[in-house]
Amino acid sequence: MQIPAGNNLVESYFRFMKNWDNETKKRLIIKLTQSIDSEDNSQYDFSSCFGAWEDERTADEIIEELKSDRKNNPEIEDF
């Protein structure tokens, strides 16, 4: 009998949480249920994290700004 990978994850979490007090377990159940029953079922589009940088400045202007914001501190702090 083969167990799907998702079940292994659930079993790992269960082993971690099985010794929690009942009140904490109930709060977790409520939070998980709310996350399933929420009205917002829109899917997060991970690809929206990628793309070209949009800016009115030229590449040279951005580079110059980055360089001008650098702060060098020659003093070495003791630990």
Coordinates of C-alpha atoms in Angstrom, one line a residue:
M1 CA 0.0 0.0 0.0
Q2 CA 1.5 3.3 -1.1
I3 CA 0.8 6.5 0.6
P4 CA 0.6 9.7 -1.5
A5 CA 3.1 12.4 -0.7
G6 CA 0.4 14.7 0.7
N7 CA -0.4 12.1 3.3
N8 CA 3.2 12.0 4.5
L9 CA 3.0 15.7 5.1
V10 CA -0.2 15.4 7.0
E11 CA 1.2 12.6 9.1
S12 CA 4.3 14.7 9.9
Y13 CA 2.1 17.6 11.1
F14 CA -0.1 15.3 13.1
R15 CA 2.9 13.7 14.9
F16 CA 4.0 17.3 15.8
M17 CA 0.6 18.5 17.0
K18 CA -0.9 15.4 18.6
N19 CA 0.3 16.3 22.1
W20 CA -1.1 19.8 21.9
D21 CA -3.9 20.6 24.4
N22 CA -7.5 20.3 23.0
E23 CA -8.2 24.0 23.0
T24 CA -5.2 24.7 20.8
K25 CA -6.3 21.9 18.5
K26 CA -9.8 23.3 18.3
R27 CA -8.5 26.8 17.4
L28 CA -6.4 25.3 14.6
I29 CA -9.3 23.3 13.3
I30 CA -11.4 26.5 13.2
K31 CA -8.7 28.4 11.4
L32 CA -8.2 25.6 8.8
T33 CA -11.9 25.4 8.2
Q34 CA -12.2 29.1 7.7
S35 CA -9.4 29.0 5.2
I36 CA -11.3 26.4 3.2
D37 CA -14.7 28.1 3.5
S38 CA -13.5 31.6 2.7
E39 CA -15.4 33.5 0.0
D40 CA -12.3 34.4 -1.8
N41 CA -11.5 31.4 -4.0
S42 CA -9.2 33.3 -6.4
Q43 CA -6.0 31.5 -7.2
Y44 CA -2.7 33.3 -6.6
D45 CA -0.9 33.6 -9.9
F46 CA 2.7 32.9 -9.0
S47 CA 3.9 34.0 -12.4
S48 CA 2.8 37.6 -11.5
C49 CA 6.0 37.7 -9.4
F50 CA 8.1 37.7 -12.5
G51 CA 8.5 40.2 -15.3
A52 CA 10.3 43.2 -16.5
W53 CA 11.1 46.1 -14.3
E54 CA 8.9 49.1 -15.1
D55 CA 10.4 52.5 -14.4
E56 CA 10.5 55.9 -16.1
R57 CA 14.3 56.2 -15.3
T58 CA 17.0 55.0 -17.6
A59 CA 19.2 52.1 -16.5
D60 CA 22.1 54.6 -16.0
E61 CA 19.9 56.7 -13.7
I62 CA 18.9 53.7 -11.6
I63 CA 22.6 52.6 -11.3
E64 CA 23.7 56.1 -10.3
E65 CA 21.0 56.2 -7.7
L66 CA 22.0 52.9 -6.2
K67 CA 25.6 53.9 -6.1
S68 CA 24.8 57.3 -4.5
D69 CA 22.8 55.6 -1.8
R70 CA 25.7 53.3 -0.7
K71 CA 27.2 54.2 2.7
N72 CA 30.7 52.9 3.5
N73 CA 31.6 52.8 7.1
P74 CA 35.4 52.2 7.6
E75 CA 35.0 51.8 11.3
I76 CA 35.0 48.2 12.5
E77 CA 32.7 47.5 15.4
D78 CA 33.8 45.2 18.3
F79 CA 31.6 42.3 19.2

